[in-house]
C-alpha cells in the first residue's frame, strides 16, 4: 500500500475495532471527505475493508437522516510474495508434528527464549503504556480495556475459555490481531501456549505486568494486565 493517505485511512479504520464513518476517517487522516471516500471505497474493492450503512445519529424514523456509509476491517489474511512462498503450510506441518510428538513444553521454552532475545538488554515493560508500544510494533494491534468494559464483555459472551476472571485486576491490554492466527485456528492449545510464552519473554516476567490466557472470539487469546502485586 504505497499511497500514504490510503495507508493512514486503512490503519485508522483497522485500529478502531468498530464501524467508522467517512467524516471520522477523513478527520483522522487529515484529508477532505471526498478524498477519504475515494480511498476507502478502493480499499473495499481490493478486499481490505468491508462497507455497510447505518444512521450515525443514533435516531430513527422521520428526520433521522439518511444512513451513512461505514467501514470496518475485512476478516481474513492477505499476503503477497513474489515469487510465491508457502510459509503457512510449513508452519502447519511443524505444528502438527510438534503436537503429535508432545513437544508443547519444549515449544513454550523456545518461544520464551525467543521473546527474551527480542527484548535484548531492555528492562521488563514498566507499565501498560510501554506494553502497548511493544505489542503494536509486533503487529498485535493492542487496545486498552478497563474493568467496566471487561465486565460488559463477560456479561455478553460469558467467561468460558478464560483461565481467570479479568475484572479484579483493573485495566487489561487486549489485542485485535494474532500474528499466528491461521495456525492457531488449527492447533489452538499448542500455538496459543507458544504465543503466551513468547510474550512472557518479550515483556518480561519479573516486571509490573503479566501476560495470561483469556480467549475471546475475534481477538488474540492472550491479554496483558498489571500484576496484582503492583496494585496499591
C-alpha positions as a Python dict, from the first residue, in 0.01 Angstrom:
ca = {
    (1, 'X'): (0, 0, 0),
    (2, 'X'): (217, 281, -133),
    (3, 'X'): (-28, 574, -109),
    (4, 'X'): (28, 735, 235),
    (5, 'X'): (-330, 865, 262),
    (6, 'X'): (-477, 526, 183),
    (7, 'X'): (-246, 363, 435),
    (8, 'X'): (-343, 613, 708),
    (9, 'X'): (-711, 555, 641),
    (10, 'X'): (-675, 178, 650),
    (11, 'X'): (-467, 182, 967),
    (12, 'X'): (-717, 411, 1140),
    (13, 'X'): (-1022, 201, 1049),
    (14, 'X'): (-843, -123, 1138),
    (15, 'X'): (-736, 12, 1477),
    (16, 'X'): (-1087, 113, 1589),
    (17, 'X'): (-1242, -234, 1607),
    (18, 'X'): (-1581, -87, 1510),
    (19, 'X'): (-1761, 78, 1219),
    (20, 'X'): (-1611, 410, 1108),
    (21, 'X'): (-1789, 674, 901),
    (22, 'X'): (-1635, 877, 621),
    (23, 'X'): (-1628, 1203, 816),
    (24, 'X'): (-1448, 1045, 1111),
    (25, 'X'): (-1195, 871, 887),
    (26, 'X'): (-1130, 1188, 689),
    (27, 'X'): (-1072, 1390, 1004),
    (28, 'X'): (-838, 1127, 1145),
    (29, 'X'): (-633, 1116, 824),
    (30, 'X'): (-636, 1496, 782),
    (31, 'X'): (-790, 1491, 434),
    (32, 'X'): (-1111, 1605, 268),
    (33, 'X'): (-1416, 1382, 297),
    (34, 'X'): (-1437, 1325, -81),
    (35, 'X'): (-1075, 1210, -96),
    (36, 'X'): (-1126, 984, 206),
    (37, 'X'): (-1436, 833, 45),
    (38, 'X'): (-1241, 758, -274),
    (39, 'X'): (-963, 576, -88),
    (40, 'X'): (-1200, 394, 148),
    (41, 'X'): (-1401, 259, -144),
    (42, 'X'): (-1081, 146, -318),
    (43, 'X'): (-985, -41, 0),
    (44, 'X'): (-1325, -213, -10),
    (45, 'X'): (-1271, -309, -375),
    (46, 'X'): (-942, -484, -301),
    (47, 'X'): (-1090, -664, -2),
    (48, 'X'): (-905, -490, 282),
    (49, 'X'): (-1216, -320, 421),
    (50, 'X'): (-1586, -403, 430),
    (51, 'X'): (-1858, -141, 397),
    (52, 'X'): (-2216, -107, 514),
    (53, 'X'): (-2459, 167, 606),
    (54, 'X'): (-2625, 286, 925),
    (55, 'X'): (-2753, 606, 1080),
    (56, 'X'): (-2473, 766, 1277),
    (57, 'X'): (-2709, 996, 1469),
    (58, 'X'): (-2849, 711, 1677),
    (59, 'X'): (-3202, 823, 1586),
    (60, 'X'): (-3463, 650, 1372),
    (61, 'X'): (-3782, 749, 1197),
    (62, 'X'): (-3864, 1073, 1015),
    (63, 'X'): (-3596, 1338, 1044),
    (64, 'X'): (-3324, 1091, 1141),
    (65, 'X'): (-3141, 1144, 813),
    (66, 'X'): (-3016, 900, 554),
    (67, 'X'): (-2795, 608, 656),
    (68, 'X'): (-2426, 686, 619),
    (69, 'X'): (-2164, 460, 469),
    (70, 'X'): (-1942, 295, 731),
    (71, 'X'): (-1630, 82, 707),
    (72, 'X'): (-1467, -197, 909),
    (73, 'X'): (-1159, -407, 854),
    (74, 'X'): (-1225, -717, 645),
    (75, 'X'): (-1166, -1053, 814),
    (76, 'X'): (-905, -1295, 689),
    (77, 'X'): (-540, -1266, 598),
    (78, 'X'): (-368, -1149, 281),
    (79, 'X'): (-5, -1186, 190),
    (80, 'X'): (179, -1113, -133),
    (81, 'X'): (512, -1273, -213),
    (82, 'X'): (696, -1274, -545),
    (83, 'X'): (791, -1543, -626),
    (84, 'X'): (528, -1737, -434),
    (85, 'X'): (617, -1872, -91),
    (86, 'X'): (413, -2108, 128),
    (87, 'X'): (528, -2049, 485),
    (88, 'X'): (180, -2125, 621),
    (89, 'X'): (191, -2488, 508),
    (90, 'X'): (537, -2529, 658),
    (91, 'X'): (416, -2376, 987),
    (92, 'X'): (113, -2606, 997),
    (93, 'X'): (325, -2915, 929),
    (94, 'X'): (570, -2821, 1203),
    (95, 'X'): (284, -2752, 1445),
    (96, 'X'): (122, -3085, 1361),
    (97, 'X'): (447, -3273, 1416),
    (98, 'X'): (511, -3090, 1745),
    (99, 'X'): (159, -3165, 1869),
    (100, 'X'): (180, -3533, 1777),
    (101, 'X'): (520, -3566, 1944),
    (102, 'X'): (403, -3393, 2263),
    (103, 'X'): (656, -3112, 2229),
    (104, 'X'): (437, -2843, 2387),
    (105, 'X'): (674, -2776, 2677),
    (106, 'X'): (978, -2758, 2451),
    (107, 'X'): (800, -2519, 2215),
    (108, 'X'): (697, -2291, 2503),
    (109, 'X'): (1055, -2287, 2633),
    (110, 'X'): (1188, -2198, 2289),
    (111, 'X'): (924, -1926, 2249),
    (112, 'X'): (1008, -1774, 2588),
    (113, 'X'): (1376, -1770, 2498),
    (114, 'X'): (1297, -1605, 2165),
    (115, 'X'): (1091, -1338, 2341),
    (116, 'X'): (1378, -1268, 2579),
    (117, 'X'): (1617, -1245, 2283),
    (118, 'X'): (1386, -997, 2109),
    (119, 'X'): (1374, -786, 2425),
    (120, 'X'): (1752, -797, 2446),
    (121, 'X'): (1908, -593, 2726),
    (122, 'X'): (1594, -382, 2780),
    (123, 'X'): (1429, -399, 3123),
    (124, 'X'): (1086, -565, 3158),
    (125, 'X'): (798, -343, 3048),
    (126, 'X'): (727, -90, 3321),
    (127, 'X'): (355, -45, 3259),
    (128, 'X'): (70, -89, 3016),
    (129, 'X'): (165, 214, 2806),
    (130, 'X'): (501, 54, 2731),
    (131, 'X'): (329, -279, 2669),
    (132, 'X'): (107, -112, 2407),
    (133, 'X'): (412, 22, 2222),
    (134, 'X'): (591, -314, 2222),
    (135, 'X'): (284, -505, 2107),
    (136, 'X'): (198, -252, 1836),
    (137, 'X'): (549, -286, 1695),
    (138, 'X'): (495, -664, 1670),
    (139, 'X'): (161, -630, 1485),
    (140, 'X'): (-73, -732, 1769),
    (141, 'X'): (-293, -419, 1738),
    (142, 'X'): (-334, -368, 2115),
    (143, 'X'): (-610, -169, 2279),
    (144, 'X'): (-673, -83, 2641),
    (145, 'X'): (-980, -219, 2818),
    (146, 'X'): (-1079, -115, 3168),
    (147, 'X'): (-1260, -329, 3425),
    (148, 'X'): (-1604, -196, 3332),
    (149, 'X'): (-1555, -285, 2966),
    (150, 'X'): (-1435, -632, 3065),
    (151, 'X'): (-1741, -693, 3283),
    (152, 'X'): (-1971, -585, 2997),
    (153, 'X'): (-1795, -824, 2758),
    (154, 'X'): (-1813, -1113, 3003),
    (155, 'X'): (-2181, -1049, 3056),
    (156, 'X'): (-2239, -1068, 2681),
    (157, 'X'): (-2004, -1353, 2591),
    (158, 'X'): (-1973, -1546, 2918),
    (159, 'X'): (-1647, -1632, 3085),
    (160, 'X'): (-1600, -1961, 2903),
    (161, 'X'): (-1244, -2002, 2778),
    (162, 'X'): (-1091, -1764, 3031),
    (163, 'X'): (-836, -1908, 3271),
    (164, 'X'): (-908, -1638, 3528),
    (165, 'X'): (-1166, -1361, 3572),
    (166, 'X'): (-1040, -1032, 3438),
    (167, 'X'): (-1235, -777, 3640),
    (168, 'X'): (-1037, -778, 3964),
    (169, 'X'): (-702, -663, 3828),
    (170, 'X'): (-834, -346, 3662),
    (171, 'X'): (-722, -249, 3314),
    (172, 'X'): (-603, -504, 3063),
    (173, 'X'): (-448, -478, 2719),
    (174, 'X'): (-626, -689, 2460),
    (175, 'X'): (-509, -748, 2103),
    (176, 'X'): (-727, -736, 1794),
    (177, 'X'): (-473, -925, 1585),
    (178, 'X'): (-291, -1253, 1643),
    (179, 'X'): (15, -1281, 1417),
    (180, 'X'): (-21, -1661, 1434),
    (181, 'X'): (-398, -1669, 1371),
    (182, 'X'): (-402, -1908, 1072),
    (183, 'X'): (-201, -2176, 1253),
    (184, 'X'): (-365, -2108, 1590),
    (185, 'X'): (-706, -2190, 1441),
    (186, 'X'): (-588, -2544, 1363),
    (187, 'X'): (-372, -2602, 1672),
    (188, 'X'): (-506, -2369, 1943),
    (189, 'X'): (-353, -2520, 2261),
    (190, 'X'): (-11, -2557, 2103),
    (191, 'X'): (10, -2219, 1928),
    (192, 'X'): (-168, -2015, 2196),
    (193, 'X'): (66, -2160, 2458),
    (194, 'X'): (361, -2068, 2237),
    (195, 'X'): (223, -1716, 2193),
    (196, 'X'): (182, -1671, 2569),
    (197, 'X'): (538, -1787, 2635),
    (198, 'X'): (673, -1559, 2361),
    (199, 'X'): (501, -1257, 2515),
    (200, 'X'): (618, -1352, 2864),
    (201, 'X'): (974, -1340, 2738),
    (202, 'X'): (919, -1027, 2530),
    (203, 'X'): (751, -824, 2804),
    (204, 'X'): (949, -966, 3097),
    (205, 'X'): (815, -1196, 3367),
    (206, 'X'): (970, -1002, 3656),
    (207, 'X'): (815, -662, 3583),
    (208, 'X'): (490, -496, 3693),
    (209, 'X'): (285, -653, 3411),
    (210, 'X'): (196, -1010, 3326),
    (211, 'X'): (55, -1191, 3025),
    (212, 'X'): (-214, -1456, 3067),
    (213, 'X'): (-465, -1652, 2863),
    (214, 'X'): (-814, -1506, 2821),
    (215, 'X'): (-958, -1617, 2490),
    (216, 'X'): (-1228, -1405, 2327),
    (217, 'X'): (-1373, -1456, 1977),
    (218, 'X'): (-1207, -1240, 1713),
    (219, 'X'): (-910, -1139, 1930),
    (220, 'X'): (-574, -1275, 2038),
    (221, 'X'): (-601, -1542, 2310),
    (222, 'X'): (-352, -1358, 2536),
    (223, 'X'): (-412, -1044, 2740),
    (224, 'X'): (-169, -835, 2942),
    (225, 'X'): (-254, -676, 3275),
    (226, 'X'): (-86, -503, 3566),
    (227, 'X'): (36, -764, 3815),
    (228, 'X'): (-183, -785, 4125),
    (229, 'X'): (129, -734, 4339),
    (230, 'X'): (174, -398, 4166),
    (231, 'X'): (-160, -253, 4285),
    (232, 'X'): (-166, -31, 4589),
}
